[in-house]
Amino acid sequence: MGQSIQMNELTLGVCYYPEHWPEELWEDDFRRMREMNITVIRLAEFAWAMMEREEGVFDFSFFNRVMDLAHQYGLKVILGTPTATPPAWLTHKYPEVLNAKIDGTPIKHGMRRHYNYSSPKYRELCERITREMVSAYKDHPSIIGWQLDNEFNCEKNVFYAEADHAAFRVWLKEKYGTLDELNKAWGTVFWSQTYTDWEQLHLSQTESPNPHLALDEKRFISDNVISFAKLQADIIRELAPQHWVTTNGLFGHLNNHEMTDQLLDFFSYDSYPQFSTVFYNGNEDKPMLDRQWSINLTNVRSISPNFCVMEQQSGPGGWYDRIEMGTPRPGQIRLWSYQSVLHGTDLLVYFRWRTATFGTEIYWHGINDYHNQPNRRVREVAQVGSEFAKIGTLIAGTTYQAEIAYLQDYDNNWDAEMDVMHGPLQWQSMRSWFKQLHYRHIPIDSLFLRNDTRLEELTKYKIIVYPHAAIMTDDTAALLTQYVEQGGKLFFGARTGYKDKRGQCYMRPFPGPVAELCGINVEDFTLVKGLVKAAALSWEERLPGGTATVGFNEVISVLNPEAQVVARYSSEYYKGEPALTRRSVGDGQVWYYGSAYSEPVVDAIIDELRLSSLIDAPAEVEFGIRASKDASASYAFLLNYSEQPATVQVKQSAKDLLTGAMIDGTVELPGYGVTILELL
Ligand code: GAL
């Protein structure tokens, strides 16, 4: 279980950029924040050029003035180290610190996150600004904690500077020791890729790189970010041990679990649910849209059960040249705030206090508009502030409860990025399971399998879904077998267990290490896409009329008579062959589905397992429970993502936490409404 933020009450904060505003505004800003029950501000994460205008010339007076005033108003401060935005003098003088495009051309100054993690010069300059900054501010009474950098691996998560290639070589030497080992691991005998000198190695700068290199590259990038972040974390721990350390964001090629375990007090996330309208392709039935952010938040609480949302959307987003979003409808800012709270946020920091009147994010709206007059977003945030004041001490420290876990791991997620034979299946199955469980109001957790994952972490769950773990070791298979023997229900899907840690295919029948557990072999298989048609699936009891399969079809042969065939293909040349099997093992069950999970199939499985919810409600309502460790206090959240009102039947006696009224079994939620119930 990861480390959590420790808050005594739900707390509101806001990202504040005093450097964007005339100093005369600060006092009025702070006064109004306090009126809204905002008690924390985040400062300085992009302000390197203000603190070190020229190389080695430091001036920390600006933020000292800001923090003195903030302190007078009783505001607490989170300081960001400014290393996401190296100043122009720095990149001009030391161009080796810049990241490069895939062809090696350096990225020029002018955006942000234009640096690379490997340059010794950049590491040195980052350590120095961090040391100077922490020394200058550490005794300020307003400070509660530090944010490292800003959103590691946002914008760019691939690196091609000379320093990166060099660092990759060092990393590979450490991992493999000899070129012989490396050549074996990457199968370089294929296409004469054999390396005979370490200097011949570089990060993948080709469209279809060696897949084993590509997998190692992601592991390297993750380790490299962590070692870069460690330089700053160590300085803060040394100079300001009284403050907490976190970082924000959830981006690719970074093992956030490991980073949090090694360096942080807890993880933080930036939640922008309105991105869903930017990404929506219009093709989906009942899309999750902003509610999809609950999947991200589920992943975040697998790192830290209680965490900080360092940036919570508080207005329409937009850059001057891209990211076009509609404005949050009345009620949605409050809805998204409680979406974060339901999933474990105890410190909620809005992005941002006021919309910038200049710069790239000129249309990224904050709580206040350019005109700085009262508006509906200010009123909505003030409402959340007054509600936090009422219920915040009860909710803080309680955590999300679920009996089902969706299992993932970084190796498979990274391998899936390029591998067309299992990557698309992962996304398909993940969406189907989350969506169907969400729409049927059955809470689900995310769980990341790691080298040191213990059986007790698995046995907490009655059901685990691990659908397309292409990479699977015998050790993992042994752990999963124990889970099933002890009563767990485990679900696999197509393409399970055919690769080893290097990403090489095993010379053994699928599903490799778990074939015996499932009691089956995969006898034949095909990708289904375009002209290659997906077979229909027949499961008379649960899916009368059948349904189409998606993504992949594996024809299963049953080896162990204990494995029962639950559903069969009903078209294609493998018509009548097994598609879905179930085997009872010990006190548990293992299921194998030779395809990617679709929504109807998950729906049917939920019926078959007789899973039920504490509420009856339209699909648009999200339901979840936060409870105290000893279960003496339980709070149910009802979040209506629809503009239409919703009626919810609650099958347990409960009290409305905000109004104190007893519930007579029914809750009426207005459009975008939120109700929090104390379960009695
Ligand atoms: C985040 C970032 C913020 C701001 C915001 C809106 O990703 O951390 O600095 O850019 O998005 O675009």
XYZ file of C-alpha atoms and ligand atoms in Angstrom:
692
model
C 0.000 0.000 0.000
C 1.522 3.313 -1.085
C 2.142 6.372 1.000
C -0.697 8.823 1.525
C -1.022 12.514 2.181
C -1.882 13.170 5.820
C -4.585 15.813 6.141
C -6.875 16.429 9.086
C -9.579 17.807 6.842
C -10.433 18.129 3.179
C -8.487 21.198 2.135
C -8.844 23.568 -0.797
C -5.982 25.275 -2.543
C -5.317 27.161 -5.738
C -2.404 27.570 -8.156
C -1.323 31.176 -7.965
C 1.080 33.030 -10.250
C 1.863 36.365 -8.530
C 4.455 37.006 -11.246
C 1.568 37.388 -13.718
C -0.160 40.158 -11.770
C 0.443 43.661 -10.455
C 1.450 43.479 -6.807
C -1.568 45.624 -5.839
C -3.833 42.667 -6.617
C -2.213 40.163 -4.259
C -3.843 41.298 -1.069
C -7.345 41.331 -2.516
C -6.688 37.911 -4.049
C -5.615 36.437 -0.712
C -8.527 37.979 1.135
C -11.009 36.541 -1.354
C -9.339 33.127 -1.262
C -9.868 32.962 2.456
C -13.518 33.941 2.010
C -13.869 30.896 -0.242
C -12.151 28.640 2.315
C -9.074 28.311 0.102
C -6.178 27.884 2.520
C -3.288 26.689 0.331
C -1.540 28.222 -2.680
C 0.968 26.633 -5.022
C 3.708 28.954 -6.238
C 6.818 29.312 -8.360
C 6.969 26.109 -10.407
C 7.799 27.979 -13.600
C 9.691 30.940 -12.151
C 13.343 30.000 -12.612
C 14.119 33.125 -14.647
C 12.851 35.278 -11.769
C 14.967 33.567 -9.124
C 18.155 33.271 -11.188
C 18.041 36.013 -13.768
C 21.662 35.420 -14.723
C 23.807 32.402 -14.113
C 24.717 32.190 -10.444
C 22.933 35.422 -9.477
C 20.073 34.530 -7.166
C 17.292 36.731 -5.899
C 14.545 35.219 -3.801
C 12.976 38.454 -2.603
C 9.923 38.306 -4.872
C 8.416 35.087 -3.511
C 9.481 36.061 -0.018
C 7.214 39.091 -0.287
C 4.423 36.935 -1.667
C 4.780 34.376 1.118
C 4.967 37.016 3.850
C 1.649 38.391 2.677
C 0.169 34.914 2.209
C 1.203 34.124 5.763
C -0.556 37.231 7.050
C -3.703 35.869 5.450
C -3.183 32.457 6.983
C -2.446 30.812 3.654
C -0.127 27.804 3.439
C 2.274 27.439 0.529
C 3.422 24.607 -1.743
C 6.543 25.569 -3.657
C 7.423 24.021 -6.990
C 11.045 23.642 -8.028
C 11.262 25.500 -11.354
C 13.145 22.928 -13.402
C 10.407 22.337 -15.997
C 11.270 25.698 -17.526
C 15.000 26.407 -17.820
C 15.600 30.078 -18.659
C 16.775 31.315 -22.056
C 20.234 32.256 -20.740
C 20.693 28.662 -19.642
C 19.669 26.863 -22.810
C 21.538 29.408 -24.909
C 24.783 28.972 -22.999
C 24.429 25.199 -22.511
C 22.538 23.839 -25.529
C 23.439 20.296 -24.464
C 20.676 20.501 -21.822
C 17.991 20.597 -24.509
C 15.942 17.610 -25.530
C 16.139 16.761 -29.236
C 13.744 15.626 -31.924
C 13.970 12.068 -33.187
C 16.467 13.122 -35.862
C 18.711 14.675 -33.211
C 17.897 18.347 -33.894
C 17.795 20.169 -30.556
C 14.444 21.565 -29.449
C 14.754 25.322 -29.165
C 13.796 27.553 -26.287
C 10.220 28.882 -26.306
C 7.908 26.208 -24.896
C 8.466 24.268 -21.690
C 9.864 20.872 -20.741
C 12.434 21.432 -23.476
C 15.236 19.893 -21.415
C 16.659 16.378 -21.123
C 17.154 14.490 -17.855
C 20.606 13.200 -18.732
C 22.806 16.229 -19.280
C 25.307 16.435 -16.395
C 25.266 20.231 -16.803
C 21.503 20.375 -16.475
C 21.552 18.122 -13.445
C 24.178 20.367 -11.866
C 22.217 23.560 -12.555
C 18.989 21.980 -11.298
C 20.655 20.855 -8.113
C 22.022 24.340 -7.615
C 18.737 26.233 -8.105
C 16.984 23.682 -5.883
C 19.605 24.006 -3.141
C 19.535 27.802 -3.305
C 15.760 27.925 -3.377
C 15.240 25.500 -0.509
C 17.898 27.277 1.573
C 16.258 30.633 0.918
C 12.708 29.595 1.749
C 12.868 26.582 4.042
C 12.252 28.520 7.253
C 9.301 30.453 5.956
C 6.403 29.594 8.247
C 3.881 29.355 5.409
C 5.495 26.423 3.603
C 4.005 22.948 3.960
C 5.588 21.087 1.103
C 7.401 20.915 -2.203
C 6.458 19.853 -5.686
C 9.363 18.517 -7.739
C 9.523 20.051 -11.209
C 6.125 20.015 -12.964
C 4.549 17.035 -14.663
C 7.522 14.810 -15.472
C 7.198 13.458 -19.026
C 4.261 15.675 -19.961
C 4.453 17.089 -23.478
C 7.466 14.854 -24.340
C 8.281 11.412 -23.003
C 10.946 10.427 -25.530
C 14.477 11.771 -25.527
C 17.104 11.984 -28.222
C 19.818 14.353 -27.013
C 23.425 13.172 -27.138
C 23.422 13.029 -23.341
C 20.441 10.658 -23.440
C 22.136 8.217 -25.790
C 25.202 8.288 -23.529
C 23.118 7.729 -20.386
C 21.269 4.867 -22.098
C 24.603 3.169 -22.778
C 25.580 3.441 -19.117
C 22.208 2.037 -18.094
C 22.560 -0.872 -20.528
C 26.075 -1.681 -19.328
C 24.785 -1.840 -15.808
C 21.850 -4.024 -16.787
C 23.607 -6.473 -19.096
C 27.260 -6.346 -18.131
C 28.397 -7.692 -21.493
C 27.413 -7.064 -25.076
C 26.846 -10.778 -25.452
C 24.073 -10.668 -22.889
C 22.561 -7.597 -24.489
C 22.701 -9.125 -27.956
C 20.915 -12.212 -26.653
C 18.263 -10.209 -24.847
C 17.506 -8.135 -27.903
C 17.777 -10.971 -30.394
C 20.157 -8.906 -32.487
C 21.145 -11.852 -34.654
C 17.921 -10.968 -36.454
C 18.753 -8.603 -39.357
C 22.432 -8.386 -38.403
C 21.778 -5.950 -35.595
C 24.575 -7.437 -33.474
C 26.476 -4.825 -31.447
C 30.233 -5.170 -31.062
C 30.963 -1.921 -29.224
C 28.878 -0.038 -26.640
C 29.328 3.155 -28.645
C 27.194 1.653 -31.417
C 24.155 1.748 -29.145
C 21.600 4.518 -29.137
C 17.957 5.140 -28.253
C 15.532 4.071 -30.946
C 15.644 6.607 -33.723
C 13.843 4.524 -36.259
C 10.176 3.989 -36.957
C 10.054 0.283 -36.171
C 12.821 -0.265 -33.645
C 13.953 -3.599 -32.293
C 11.047 -4.343 -29.910
C 13.291 -5.473 -27.055
C 15.317 -2.298 -27.300
C 12.077 -0.303 -27.385
C 10.937 -1.965 -24.152
C 14.283 -1.353 -22.448
C 14.215 2.233 -23.642
C 11.025 2.908 -21.690
C 12.487 1.278 -18.600
C 15.545 3.478 -19.027
C 13.500 6.664 -19.413
C 11.588 5.839 -16.242
C 14.772 5.172 -14.262
C 16.311 8.322 -15.671
C 13.395 10.510 -14.549
C 13.535 8.957 -11.095
C 17.268 9.556 -10.757
C 16.791 13.147 -11.940
C 13.956 13.711 -9.448
C 16.030 12.132 -6.690
C 18.645 14.872 -6.917
C 16.020 17.416 -5.917
C 14.205 15.223 -3.417
C 17.470 14.529 -1.588
C 18.242 18.234 -1.267
C 14.797 18.985 0.148
C 15.028 16.073 2.592
C 18.443 17.294 3.719
C 17.583 20.972 4.136
C 13.880 20.936 4.942
C 13.026 17.590 6.527
C 9.933 19.166 8.086
C 8.251 19.559 4.679
C 6.621 16.960 2.511
C 7.753 16.201 -1.043
C 5.484 15.298 -3.944
C 5.219 15.703 -7.686
C 2.249 15.989 -10.013
C 0.952 14.321 -13.150
C 0.486 10.859 -14.605
C 2.410 10.543 -17.825
C 3.989 7.893 -20.012
C 7.300 6.089 -19.543
C 7.427 6.681 -15.821
C 6.893 4.126 -13.086
C 5.046 6.419 -10.703
C 4.687 3.693 -8.089
C 8.415 3.239 -7.867
C 9.106 6.971 -7.904
C 6.624 7.524 -5.084
C 8.028 4.673 -2.997
C 11.576 5.851 -3.439
C 11.249 9.621 -3.248
C 7.900 11.057 -2.313
C 5.630 11.374 0.680
C 2.649 10.898 -1.624
C 1.728 11.250 -5.283
C -0.224 14.155 -6.777
C -2.378 14.307 -9.889
C -3.632 17.017 -12.235
C -7.278 16.428 -13.146
C -8.737 17.959 -16.294
C -11.918 15.980 -17.090
C -12.893 18.344 -19.892
C -10.084 16.917 -22.021
C -12.646 14.201 -22.722
C -14.497 16.553 -25.045
C -11.265 17.266 -26.927
C -10.481 13.568 -27.408
C -14.005 12.281 -28.084
C -14.327 10.787 -31.556
C -18.105 10.539 -31.554
C -18.146 6.775 -32.172
C -18.976 5.372 -28.795
C -22.259 4.334 -27.322
C -22.779 5.970 -23.920
C -19.222 7.339 -23.687
C -17.762 7.902 -20.254
C -16.476 11.375 -21.186
C -15.518 13.382 -18.076
C -16.261 10.323 -15.982
C -13.354 8.570 -17.646
C -11.171 10.657 -15.349
C -12.365 8.343 -12.604
C -10.239 5.648 -14.280
C -7.200 7.942 -14.047
C -8.036 8.763 -10.444
C -8.353 5.025 -9.770
C -4.807 4.573 -11.056
C -3.644 7.475 -8.897
C -5.086 6.004 -5.717
C -3.277 2.761 -6.479
C -0.119 4.815 -5.886
C -1.353 6.868 -2.929
C -4.754 5.973 -1.456
C -5.032 9.560 -0.221
C -3.420 12.077 -2.501
C -3.349 15.674 -3.623
C -4.929 16.939 -6.802
C -2.415 19.649 -7.542
C -4.437 21.039 -10.437
C -8.197 20.658 -10.622
C -9.921 22.060 -13.670
C -11.891 25.160 -12.749
C -12.799 26.616 -16.124
C -12.670 25.902 -19.841
C -9.202 24.990 -21.013
C -7.425 26.196 -24.096
C -4.077 27.195 -25.471
C -4.018 30.037 -27.973
C -3.342 27.611 -30.818
C -4.887 24.311 -29.643
C -6.887 22.352 -27.032
C -10.401 23.636 -27.565
C -12.867 22.954 -24.770
C -16.364 23.976 -23.887
C -16.930 25.680 -20.577
C -17.831 23.497 -17.581
C -21.626 23.580 -17.289
C -23.081 24.926 -14.047
C -22.394 22.294 -11.402
C -19.594 20.503 -13.221
C -16.699 22.134 -11.370
C -18.261 21.006 -8.117
C -18.999 17.569 -9.597
C -15.369 17.117 -10.734
C -14.124 18.317 -7.358
C -16.089 15.542 -5.637
C -15.047 13.068 -8.310
C -11.500 13.711 -7.104
C -12.561 13.542 -3.466
C -14.414 10.248 -3.924
C -11.256 8.653 -5.283
C -9.091 9.796 -2.386
C -8.136 13.444 -2.783
C -7.740 15.178 0.559
C -5.986 18.294 -0.741
C -7.656 19.780 -3.802
C -5.819 22.606 -5.550
C -7.623 24.392 -8.398
C -5.876 25.450 -11.557
C -5.775 28.480 -11.531
C -6.868 31.506 -9.539
C -7.296 33.806 -12.550
C -7.019 33.377 -16.303
C -3.712 34.682 -17.646
C -3.962 37.770 -19.849
C -0.816 36.786 -21.760
C 1.178 33.746 -22.786
C 0.464 30.375 -24.361
C -2.358 29.609 -21.923
C -4.302 32.803 -22.539
C -7.507 30.726 -22.887
C -6.861 28.355 -20.009
C -9.476 29.765 -17.695
C -9.084 29.888 -13.973
C -11.695 30.498 -11.322
C -11.631 34.254 -11.933
C -11.941 35.827 -15.368
C -9.632 38.511 -16.754
C -12.100 41.126 -15.466
C -11.750 39.820 -11.911
C -15.428 40.420 -11.095
C -17.597 37.824 -9.361
C -18.675 35.018 -11.725
C -20.393 31.643 -11.465
C -17.112 29.721 -11.214
C -16.112 31.734 -8.151
C -19.510 31.006 -6.621
C -19.244 27.287 -7.358
C -15.787 26.977 -5.835
C -16.968 28.990 -2.807
C -19.767 26.446 -2.393
C -17.241 23.592 -2.390
C -15.216 25.584 0.148
C -18.156 25.930 2.505
C -19.011 22.242 2.126
C -15.435 21.191 2.875
C -15.651 23.288 6.041
C -18.711 21.284 7.050
C -17.725 17.718 6.222
C -13.985 17.873 5.632
C -12.815 16.456 8.945
C -15.064 13.408 8.565
C -13.936 12.506 5.059
C -10.185 13.172 5.287
C -8.147 10.001 5.730
C -10.935 7.643 4.679
C -10.203 5.591 1.567
C -12.010 4.132 -1.437
C -13.416 0.628 -1.015
C -13.615 -2.025 -3.730
C -13.716 -5.802 -3.974
C -12.656 -6.003 -7.604
C -9.258 -5.021 -8.954
C -8.046 -4.375 -12.451
C -4.467 -5.602 -12.537
C -1.790 -3.943 -14.661
C 1.968 -3.683 -14.784
C 4.386 -1.253 -16.351
C 6.212 -3.805 -18.523
C 3.017 -4.826 -20.271
C 1.740 -1.259 -20.532
C 5.013 -0.193 -22.152
C 5.225 -3.222 -24.407
C 1.612 -2.600 -25.437
C 2.468 0.840 -26.750
C 4.052 -0.574 -29.883
C 2.803 -4.144 -30.006
C -0.265 -4.244 -32.238
C -0.984 -7.852 -31.208
C -1.799 -7.014 -27.594
C -1.737 -3.232 -27.054
C -5.137 -2.457 -28.575
C -6.665 -5.384 -26.662
C -5.563 -3.910 -23.349
C -7.289 -0.620 -23.963
C -10.441 -2.357 -25.208
C -10.732 -4.639 -22.174
C -9.855 -1.984 -19.637
C -12.560 0.313 -20.939
C -15.171 -2.428 -21.020
C -14.533 -3.575 -17.473
C -14.370 -0.088 -15.989
C -17.330 1.167 -17.936
C -19.662 -1.745 -17.232
C -18.780 -1.897 -13.551
C -19.143 1.854 -13.266
C -22.473 1.886 -15.054
C -23.711 -0.866 -12.759
C -22.393 0.952 -9.690
C -19.875 -1.662 -8.627
C -16.639 -0.102 -7.344
C -13.328 -1.183 -8.871
C -9.705 -0.585 -7.872
C -6.551 -0.541 -9.912
C -3.646 -2.665 -8.789
C -0.145 -2.613 -10.237
C 1.783 -5.845 -10.178
C 5.372 -5.205 -9.153
C 8.394 -7.360 -8.442
C 7.618 -7.348 -4.747
C 3.832 -7.672 -4.880
C 2.704 -9.948 -2.058
C -0.146 -12.430 -2.041
C -2.002 -10.408 0.646
C -2.251 -7.485 -1.747
C -4.132 -9.735 -4.150
C -6.288 -11.655 -1.698
C -7.885 -8.381 -0.560
C -9.918 -8.688 -3.746
C -12.633 -11.198 -4.554
C -12.113 -10.670 -8.278
C -9.030 -9.714 -10.262
C -9.045 -8.934 -13.965
C -5.648 -9.215 -15.676
C -6.735 -9.428 -19.265
C -3.785 -9.284 -21.615
C -0.532 -9.794 -19.761
C 1.503 -10.767 -22.795
C 4.612 -10.617 -20.625
C 4.216 -13.168 -17.876
C 6.812 -15.003 -15.826
C 6.515 -18.323 -14.036
C 6.868 -16.450 -10.732
C 3.874 -14.299 -11.535
C 1.947 -17.386 -12.598
C 2.779 -19.023 -9.242
C 1.525 -15.969 -7.341
C -1.682 -15.841 -9.365
C -2.204 -19.572 -8.843
C -2.003 -19.075 -5.090
C -4.498 -16.242 -5.361
C -6.977 -18.511 -7.103
C -6.364 -21.443 -4.759
C -7.162 -19.177 -1.838
C -10.546 -18.225 -3.241
C -9.944 -15.470 -5.773
C -11.701 -15.248 -9.111
C -9.226 -14.400 -11.837
C -9.940 -13.318 -15.424
C -7.508 -13.550 -18.311
C -7.978 -12.634 -21.963
C -6.352 -13.256 -25.324
C -2.580 -13.000 -25.706
C -1.844 -13.868 -22.111
C 1.550 -15.284 -21.262
C 3.361 -15.534 -24.581
C 6.351 -13.288 -23.840
C 9.148 -13.239 -21.311
C 10.553 -10.181 -19.498
C 12.704 -9.315 -22.483
C 9.641 -9.259 -24.689
C 10.735 -12.425 -26.522
C 8.149 -15.087 -27.301
C 8.252 -18.331 -25.365
C 8.523 -21.599 -27.256
C 5.601 -23.082 -25.381
C 1.850 -23.232 -25.969
C -0.220 -20.170 -25.005
C -1.091 -19.019 -22.410
C 2.406 -20.053 -21.379
C 2.980 -19.904 -17.627
C -0.755 -19.971 -16.824
C -1.805 -22.670 -19.299
C -1.821 -25.279 -16.577
C -3.731 -23.067 -14.163
C -6.423 -22.409 -16.782
C -6.404 -26.039 -17.891
C -6.345 -25.011 -21.553
C -4.136 -24.370 -24.554
C -4.627 -21.948 -27.364
C -4.723 -24.091 -30.460
C -5.201 -21.509 -33.181
C -5.594 -17.751 -33.265
C -6.093 -14.712 -35.421
C -6.042 -10.992 -35.121
C -9.412 -9.666 -36.195
C -9.394 -6.374 -37.956
C -10.510 -4.942 -41.269
C -11.089 -7.813 -43.689
C -10.381 -10.464 -41.070
C -13.796 -10.821 -39.507
C -14.420 -11.335 -35.812
C -16.393 -14.429 -34.980
C -19.704 -14.231 -33.159
C -19.870 -15.519 -29.616
C -22.627 -17.702 -28.323
C -23.464 -17.904 -24.622
C -27.093 -18.950 -24.550
C -27.859 -18.402 -20.856
C -26.321 -14.951 -20.637
C -26.177 -13.504 -24.130
C -29.221 -14.771 -26.016
C -28.702 -14.011 -29.684
C -24.936 -13.837 -29.190
C -22.581 -10.948 -29.615
C -19.607 -10.063 -31.789
C -16.110 -10.649 -30.464
C -13.505 -7.908 -30.791
C -9.818 -7.554 -31.464
C -8.599 -11.141 -31.445
C -9.912 -14.681 -31.594
C -8.135 -17.560 -29.947
C -9.452 -21.054 -30.406
C -9.158 -22.837 -27.109
C -8.606 -26.516 -26.528
C -9.504 -27.812 -23.117
C -6.764 -29.946 -21.574
C -7.963 -30.384 -18.054
C -11.467 -31.869 -17.666
C -12.025 -29.484 -14.753
C -12.068 -26.595 -17.202
C -15.608 -25.965 -18.422
C -16.523 -24.300 -21.657
C -18.774 -21.343 -20.864
C -19.157 -19.846 -24.361
C -18.235 -20.828 -27.908
C -17.598 -19.145 -31.217
C -20.643 -19.332 -33.453
C -19.199 -18.319 -36.811
C -15.990 -18.517 -38.835
C -14.114 -21.745 -39.537
C -13.754 -22.294 -35.796
C -17.517 -22.208 -35.207
C -18.411 -24.339 -32.195
C -14.941 -24.140 -30.656
C -14.459 -22.915 -27.073
C -13.995 -19.166 -26.565
C -14.558 -18.678 -22.833
C -13.600 -21.185 -20.156
C -13.821 -21.422 -16.407
C -11.972 -23.725 -14.072
C -12.474 -24.089 -10.339
C -9.193 -24.389 -8.496
C -9.041 -24.687 -4.718
C -11.565 -22.195 -3.388
C -11.417 -19.974 -6.436
C -11.933 -19.854 -10.170
C -9.894 -18.931 -13.181
C -11.524 -17.721 -16.384
C -9.913 -17.487 -19.802
C -11.454 -15.548 -22.678
C -9.821 -15.918 -26.085
C -10.668 -12.407 -27.160
C -10.697 -8.832 -25.860
C -13.527 -8.083 -23.453
C -16.421 -6.158 -24.978
C -19.095 -4.395 -22.959
C -21.784 -7.072 -23.548
C -19.395 -9.837 -22.503
C -18.423 -8.035 -19.295
C -22.091 -7.354 -18.647
C -22.869 -11.051 -19.004
C -20.010 -11.996 -16.679
C -21.263 -9.533 -14.052
C -24.653 -11.269 -14.264
C -23.067 -14.698 -14.077
C -21.102 -13.712 -10.979
C -24.270 -12.224 -9.464
C -22.519 -8.991 -8.549
C -24.812 -6.393 -7.090
C -24.654 -2.820 -5.884
C -25.822 -0.952 -2.835
C -27.809 1.372 -5.075
C -30.146 1.304 -8.033
C -29.580 4.295 -10.248
C -29.262 5.378 -13.862
C -25.899 4.522 -15.440
C -24.955 8.215 -15.453
C -24.547 8.197 -11.670
C -21.147 7.254 -10.264
C -21.203 5.472 -6.931
C -18.363 4.774 -4.559
C -17.614 4.537 -0.866
C -14.862 6.064 1.230
C -14.497 4.385 4.599
C -12.278 4.581 7.638
C -9.755 1.799 8.253
C -11.816 0.159 10.978
C -14.973 0.603 8.838
C -16.617 2.538 11.665
C -17.384 5.359 9.226
C -18.534 4.923 5.618
C -19.477 7.643 3.188
C -21.211 6.879 -0.084
C -20.780 9.357 -2.934
C -23.444 9.773 -5.604
C -22.222 11.830 -8.561
C -24.544 12.629 -11.446
C -22.608 13.193 -14.685
C -25.774 13.953 -16.621
C -27.511 17.256 -17.113
C -30.770 15.398 -16.355
C -31.906 14.768 -12.778
C -31.532 11.205 -11.479
C -33.417 9.146 -8.907
C -31.290 6.828 -6.796
C -32.571 4.005 -4.579
C -30.294 3.334 -1.641
C -30.567 -0.111 -0.051
C -29.118 0.822 3.320
C -30.159 3.355 5.918
C -28.254 6.556 5.466
C -28.115 10.236 6.230
C -27.295 13.111 3.874
C -23.963 14.305 5.200
C -24.352 17.903 4.023
C -27.928 18.512 5.179
C -28.115 16.004 8.035
C -31.466 14.726 6.704
C -32.295 11.006 6.988
C -32.778 9.238 3.656
C -35.993 7.298 3.166
C -34.469 5.014 0.553
C -34.524 7.514 -2.302
C -32.211 10.330 -3.272
C -33.119 12.833 -5.978
C -30.016 14.179 -7.659
C -30.274 17.299 -9.788
C -28.355 17.457 -13.093
C -24.614 17.396 -12.265
C -25.658 16.987 -8.642
C -23.586 15.464 -5.841
C -24.871 13.807 -2.680
C -22.705 12.338 0.035
C -24.347 9.867 2.375
C -23.225 8.676 5.724
C -24.063 4.977 5.777
C -25.610 3.943 9.067
C -1.033 21.208 -16.740
C 0.177 22.005 -16.313
C -0.169 23.435 -15.975
C -1.033 24.010 -17.052
C -2.269 23.175 -17.211
C -3.220 23.710 -18.250
O -0.665 20.097 -17.484
O 0.797 21.428 -15.196
O 1.006 24.178 -15.845
O -0.293 24.062 -18.227
O -1.893 21.874 -17.590
O -2.719 23.579 -19.556
